[in-house]
Structure formats: C-alpha cells, structure tokens
Rosetta silent file (secondary structure, phi, psi, omega in degrees, C-alpha in Angstrom):
SEQUENCE: MKKLFYFTLLFTLCLGFTACGDDKENEPIIEPEKPFVWNGDWNDPNDPNYKKDGYNPIRGDWHSQDDLNMRIIFTSDFVMNIAFYDKIYKKWNVNQFSTDKYIINDNGIRYIRNISQHTEEYKIIKENGEEVLMMRYQFPADKEWQRYKRYKE
SCORE:     score description
SCORE:     0.000 S_00000001
   1 L     0.000  -38.701  179.122   41.218   60.313  -19.120 S_00000001
   2 H   -62.869  -38.928  179.898   40.431   56.671  -18.433 S_00000001
   3 H   -62.112  -41.902  178.718   42.842   55.628  -21.184 S_00000001
   4 H   -64.814  -39.800  178.474   45.611   57.659  -19.606 S_00000001
   5 H   -63.656  -47.317  179.750   44.827   56.161  -16.195 S_00000001
   6 H   -64.194  -40.548  178.439   44.892   52.574  -17.556 S_00000001
   7 H   -62.218  -45.007  178.702   48.067   53.254  -19.514 S_00000001
   8 H   -62.995  -42.263  178.797   49.789   54.665  -16.384 S_00000001
   9 H   -63.258  -46.623  179.804   48.595   51.702  -14.294 S_00000001
  10 H   -63.198  -43.191  179.309   49.803   49.179  -16.886 S_00000001
  11 H   -63.549  -41.827 -179.968   53.146   50.973  -17.248 S_00000001
  12 H   -64.216  -42.857  178.898   53.608   51.083  -13.446 S_00000001
  13 H   -63.893  -44.007  179.366   52.858   47.361  -13.098 S_00000001
  14 H   -63.014  -42.786  179.659   55.284   46.443  -15.885 S_00000001
  15 H   -65.824  -38.019  179.294   57.994   48.610  -14.394 S_00000001
  16 H   -63.928  -40.543 -179.719   57.377   47.117  -10.932 S_00000001
  17 H   -71.399  -34.757 -179.615   57.806   43.536  -12.173 S_00000001
  18 H   -75.077  -22.700  179.553   60.999   44.273  -14.065 S_00000001
  19 H   -73.475  -22.749 -179.893   62.542   45.955  -11.016 S_00000001
  20 L   -75.574  128.282  177.900   62.322   42.723   -9.015 S_00000001
  21 L   -86.336  168.122  176.582   65.491   40.670   -9.303 S_00000001
  22 L   -72.273  139.723 -179.958   65.756   36.911   -9.331 S_00000001
  23 H   -63.229  -22.824 -177.053   65.961   35.370   -5.841 S_00000001
  24 H   -74.819  -11.309 -179.718   69.000   33.358   -6.953 S_00000001
  25 H   -63.663  -32.664 -176.197   71.110   36.517   -7.237 S_00000001
  26 H   -89.974   -9.257 -179.339   71.681   36.568   -3.478 S_00000001
  27 L   -76.453  140.919  177.321   72.459   32.849   -3.119 S_00000001
  28 L   -67.310  146.028  178.872   76.138   31.903   -2.792 S_00000001
  29 L   -84.808  120.638  179.489   77.625   30.184   -5.790 S_00000001
  30 L  -104.818  113.670 -179.716   78.644   26.646   -4.851 S_00000001
  31 L   -80.418  139.607  177.488   81.173   25.236   -7.239 S_00000001
  32 L   -65.315  145.329 -179.086   81.042   21.493   -7.818 S_00000001
  33 L   -69.605  140.681  177.612   83.940   19.625   -6.258 S_00000001
  34 L   -78.659  145.688  177.686   86.697   18.612   -8.597 S_00000001
  35 L   -65.233  145.138 -179.263   87.464   14.913   -8.743 S_00000001
  36 L   -70.241  133.300  176.867   90.471   13.886   -6.685 S_00000001
  37 L  -131.302  125.700  178.640   93.646   13.310   -8.696 S_00000001
  38 L   -70.000  128.333 -175.779   96.833   11.988   -7.092 S_00000001
  39 L  -105.028   22.793  175.883   99.673   14.434   -7.827 S_00000001
  40 L    83.490 -176.369 -179.896  102.649   12.208   -7.012 S_00000001
  41 L  -101.645  108.860 -174.406  105.166   12.305   -4.170 S_00000001
  42 L   -76.783   -0.396  175.078  106.525   15.839   -3.888 S_00000001
  43 L  -105.654    6.147  178.469  109.453   14.614   -1.771 S_00000001
  44 L   -95.776  122.077 -178.560  110.665   12.210   -4.459 S_00000001
  45 L   -58.694  -20.079  179.635  113.519   13.686   -6.573 S_00000001
  46 L   -86.173   -6.758 -179.954  112.052   11.919   -9.624 S_00000001
  47 L   -82.173  138.140 -179.943  108.698   13.694   -9.279 S_00000001
  48 L   -63.526  -21.434  179.944  108.224   16.782  -11.525 S_00000001
  49 L  -100.272   18.968 -176.096  106.853   18.721   -8.499 S_00000001
  50 L   -53.485  132.637  176.778  109.777   17.775   -6.241 S_00000001
  51 L  -106.040  109.609 -173.677  110.408   20.250   -3.424 S_00000001
  52 L   -57.093  -38.694 -177.984  114.129   20.313   -2.684 S_00000001
  53 L   -87.551    6.646  179.557  113.716   21.612    0.870 S_00000001
  54 L    93.803  147.503 -178.795  111.001   19.071    1.689 S_00000001
  55 L  -133.655  113.659 -179.646  107.240   19.281    1.539 S_00000001
  56 L  -159.750   67.812 -176.038  105.128   18.441    4.581 S_00000001
  57 L   -67.683  -15.809 -179.271  102.465   21.092    5.337 S_00000001
  58 L   -93.032    0.202 -179.550  100.518   18.722    7.605 S_00000001
  59 L   -53.433  132.756  178.213  103.481   18.101    9.921 S_00000001
  60 E   136.035 -171.058 -174.438  102.364   18.499   13.514 S_00000001
  61 E  -109.631  119.283 -174.404   99.841   17.369   16.070 S_00000001
  62 E  -119.103  127.592 -178.138   96.159   17.549   15.027 S_00000001
  63 E   -94.784  124.203  179.586   93.237   17.110   17.427 S_00000001
  64 E   -63.253  136.350  175.779   90.144   15.415   15.981 S_00000001
  65 L   -92.494  -11.388  177.666   87.001   17.526   16.143 S_00000001
  66 L   -90.600  -31.775  179.376   84.816   14.443   15.677 S_00000001
  67 L  -136.596   99.192 -174.025   86.407   12.434   18.518 S_00000001
  68 L   -67.952   -4.353  176.801   88.037   14.653   21.143 S_00000001
  69 L   -98.308   15.675 -177.858   89.866   11.619   22.572 S_00000001
  70 E  -134.629  141.916  173.906   91.925   11.164   19.381 S_00000001
  71 E  -134.699  152.390  171.600   94.828   12.983   17.773 S_00000001
  72 E  -116.430  134.226 -178.156   96.866   12.368   14.634 S_00000001
  73 E  -121.562  117.453  176.502  100.543   13.281   14.703 S_00000001
  74 E  -101.751  118.598 -174.924  102.447   13.712   11.439 S_00000001
  75 L   -89.115  167.050  179.604  106.194   13.790   12.114 S_00000001
  76 L   -68.927  -19.663  176.983  108.927   15.593   10.201 S_00000001
  77 L  -100.529   25.088  170.994  110.269   12.221    9.023 S_00000001
  78 L    65.095   36.123  172.557  106.860   11.295    7.483 S_00000001
  79 L  -104.500  137.242  179.514  105.637    8.891   10.148 S_00000001
  80 E  -104.487  121.053  177.235  101.955    8.974   11.030 S_00000001
  81 E  -114.359  154.409  176.627  101.123    8.372   14.694 S_00000001
  82 E  -125.976  139.101 -178.365   97.751    8.186   16.359 S_00000001
  83 E  -124.203  135.298  175.926   97.090    9.106   19.983 S_00000001
  84 E  -120.232  141.244 -178.558   94.132    8.135   22.144 S_00000001
  85 E   -84.705  126.657  176.779   93.346    9.671   25.491 S_00000001
  86 E   -92.377  107.667 -176.021   93.271    7.212   28.405 S_00000001
  87 L   -68.901  -27.382 -179.590   90.614    8.580   30.760 S_00000001
  88 L   -70.948  -49.962 -178.225   91.667    6.292   33.617 S_00000001
  89 L   -91.919   -3.781  178.627   95.334    7.323   33.645 S_00000001
  90 L    52.482   53.988  177.038   94.623   10.782   32.209 S_00000001
  91 E  -151.338  161.521  178.300   97.316   10.609   29.556 S_00000001
  92 E   -90.853  130.185  174.112   97.710   10.297   25.813 S_00000001
  93 E  -102.207  118.640 -176.181   98.867    6.933   24.446 S_00000001
  94 E  -104.963  130.329  177.941  100.735    7.409   21.162 S_00000001
  95 E  -132.663  147.834  176.689  101.165    4.555   18.668 S_00000001
  96 E   -71.385  127.638 -175.141  102.619    4.402   15.183 S_00000001
  97 L   -76.976  -38.219 -177.134   99.675    4.175   12.785 S_00000001
  98 L  -136.388  145.461  178.898  101.528    2.660    9.859 S_00000001
  99 L   -75.950  -21.646  178.770  104.825    0.833    9.594 S_00000001
 100 L   -98.749  156.230  176.593  105.615    2.665    6.365 S_00000001
 101 L   -76.239  150.552  177.302  106.207    6.359    5.934 S_00000001
 102 L   -85.872  156.350  173.467  103.514    8.400    4.263 S_00000001
 103 E  -116.314  153.582 -169.721  104.053   10.244    1.019 S_00000001
 104 E  -144.809  152.971  170.228  102.475   13.620    0.336 S_00000001
 105 L  -141.452 -159.381 -175.026  101.685   16.231   -2.290 S_00000001
 106 L   -73.760  -13.877 -177.163   99.508   19.333   -2.413 S_00000001
 107 L  -138.611    0.644 -177.400   96.203   17.481   -2.038 S_00000001
 108 E  -155.267  158.153  171.919   96.783   13.959   -0.762 S_00000001
 109 E  -127.848  149.179  176.928   98.720   11.606    1.463 S_00000001
 110 E  -129.680  144.015  177.154   99.343    7.893    0.963 S_00000001
 111 E  -153.547  160.928  178.069  100.409    5.277    3.439 S_00000001
 112 E  -100.253  132.503  177.603  100.416    1.500    3.795 S_00000001
 113 E  -139.003  119.789 -179.323   98.230    0.010    6.511 S_00000001
 114 L    53.066   45.756  175.326   97.873   -3.748    6.956 S_00000001
 115 L    73.626   -6.986  178.277   99.408   -4.394    3.537 S_00000001
 116 E  -106.192  148.020 -178.763   96.847   -2.221    1.714 S_00000001
 117 E   -87.434  134.112  178.124   97.534    1.236    0.358 S_00000001
 118 E  -118.225  141.132  176.481   95.392    4.097    1.640 S_00000001
 119 E  -126.410  131.870  175.821   94.998    7.520    0.079 S_00000001
 120 E  -124.567  134.726  173.279   93.439   10.482    1.823 S_00000001
 121 E   -81.210  143.547  177.554   92.604   13.825    0.303 S_00000001
 122 E  -140.723  159.347  169.744   93.465   16.776    2.519 S_00000001
 123 E  -155.221  149.346  177.747   93.226   20.529    2.608 S_00000001
 124 E  -112.898  125.349 -179.977   94.131   23.101    5.225 S_00000001
 125 E  -121.525  163.919  174.065   91.743   25.983    5.753 S_00000001
 126 E  -101.986  132.503  179.407   91.634   28.933    8.163 S_00000001
 127 E  -140.644  115.638 -177.098   88.674   29.069   10.513 S_00000001
 128 L    53.559   40.273  177.972   88.403   31.765   13.197 S_00000001
 129 L    78.566    2.015 -179.665   92.135   32.391   12.872 S_00000001
 130 E  -113.231  147.450  174.321   93.030   28.715   13.405 S_00000001
 131 E   -76.356  135.466  176.361   94.308   26.154   10.944 S_00000001
 132 E  -124.379  124.768  176.856   91.899   23.297   10.300 S_00000001
 133 E   -93.022  121.206  178.153   93.076   20.134    8.576 S_00000001
 134 E  -106.978  129.169 -179.235   90.309   18.544    6.538 S_00000001
 135 E  -136.439  145.571  171.943   90.836   14.911    5.468 S_00000001
 136 E  -151.866  145.972 -178.594   88.743   12.266    3.730 S_00000001
 137 E   -68.162  147.824  171.324   89.484    8.834    2.335 S_00000001
 138 E  -122.126  154.799  176.277   89.757    8.184   -1.379 S_00000001
 139 L    58.320   71.602   -1.190   89.541    4.784   -3.085 S_00000001
 140 L   -78.465  149.455 -175.244   86.789    4.199   -2.069 S_00000001
 141 L   -71.814  138.910  176.466   85.870    7.841   -1.817 S_00000001
 142 L  -109.007  130.839 -176.892   84.352    9.126    1.416 S_00000001
 143 L   -79.892  -25.683 -175.779   82.048   12.108    1.088 S_00000001
 144 L   -88.084  134.105  175.739   82.465   13.321    4.657 S_00000001
 145 L   -86.453  135.729  171.168   85.469   15.423    5.669 S_00000001
 146 E   -91.874  139.238 -174.275   87.119   14.672    9.008 S_00000001
 147 E  -112.789  136.193  178.836   88.160   17.840   10.818 S_00000001
 148 E  -136.527  140.318  174.089   91.311   18.360   12.912 S_00000001
 149 E  -115.339  153.164  177.846   92.692   21.449   14.656 S_00000001
 150 E   -55.001  132.027 -177.330   96.265   21.977   15.785 S_00000001
 151 L   -76.375  133.248  175.990   96.624   20.383   19.205 S_00000001
 152 L  -127.123  128.118  179.590   97.294   22.711   22.105 S_00000001
 153 L   -76.835    0.000    0.000   98.011   21.360   25.578 S_00000001
C-alpha cells in the first residue's frame, strides 16, 4: 500500500510541474527595431517608388507633445514651418524652418538646415483614435521618438 501511495504522490508531483507553463508565455513579444534605411524621394519621377499623384502623408499641422508651445507645420508644397506660442501676445508665431523643401518617402524626411542635411525617421500611428506622428533624428541616430498630434484650435 505504501508503494502505491508513494507512486501516486510522485506521479501527482510530476504532473503538477509539467502543467505549469513558462512565465515568458504571457510576455509580449518585442521585435527588435530594424535599422533605418533611406528609401529615396517618392516625389521624384526618377525614383522607382515615385507616386504620380504626390506623396506627403505628414502634410498638416502637428502639435508637439513634449513642448506644448511648439508646432511643426508641413505644407502641401513641402515646406517645413515651425510655430512657437507667444504667451505675452497669446498667438502663434510661424517661421519657415528650412530654406529648402523637404523630401519624403515612406519612413523618412530630409531637409537642409544651415547648410547641413538632416534626416528624420517618421511613422504615423493611431492612439485613442487620433493620429500621432512619431519622429526621430538619424545621422546621428536619436533613440528617443518625438511625439506630435494633429493640431486642433
């Protein structure tokens, strides 16, 4: 009888340990970020990804979530403007950020600023039903994403 009791106890313990899953099963899978690769100017007729009707998904007015007194405005003619809120006069002052037009593709924008070329990686995500523009500098790469939401007056 003791042998049967020990056998049942041993079998129950073995079965109990195998029923427990690994704690990592419930953890979300985080994929490593892919390295940034410039995909050309999608508004250039010589580019293989050329979009005949124009490509400018970031066009519009974006309010910084890091600095609520700043907005970036991307125009339909590829000019990048920056706006700062003047607390004294209670108005937005808009200035052209770069003298050159920006170029864009599905993951990056490039523009000239003070004679040097700048490249920023971007992506647009949905968050609580709102579009959020995520941007970060490349060359040198910046690990932190800057967040912008569509500006609403």
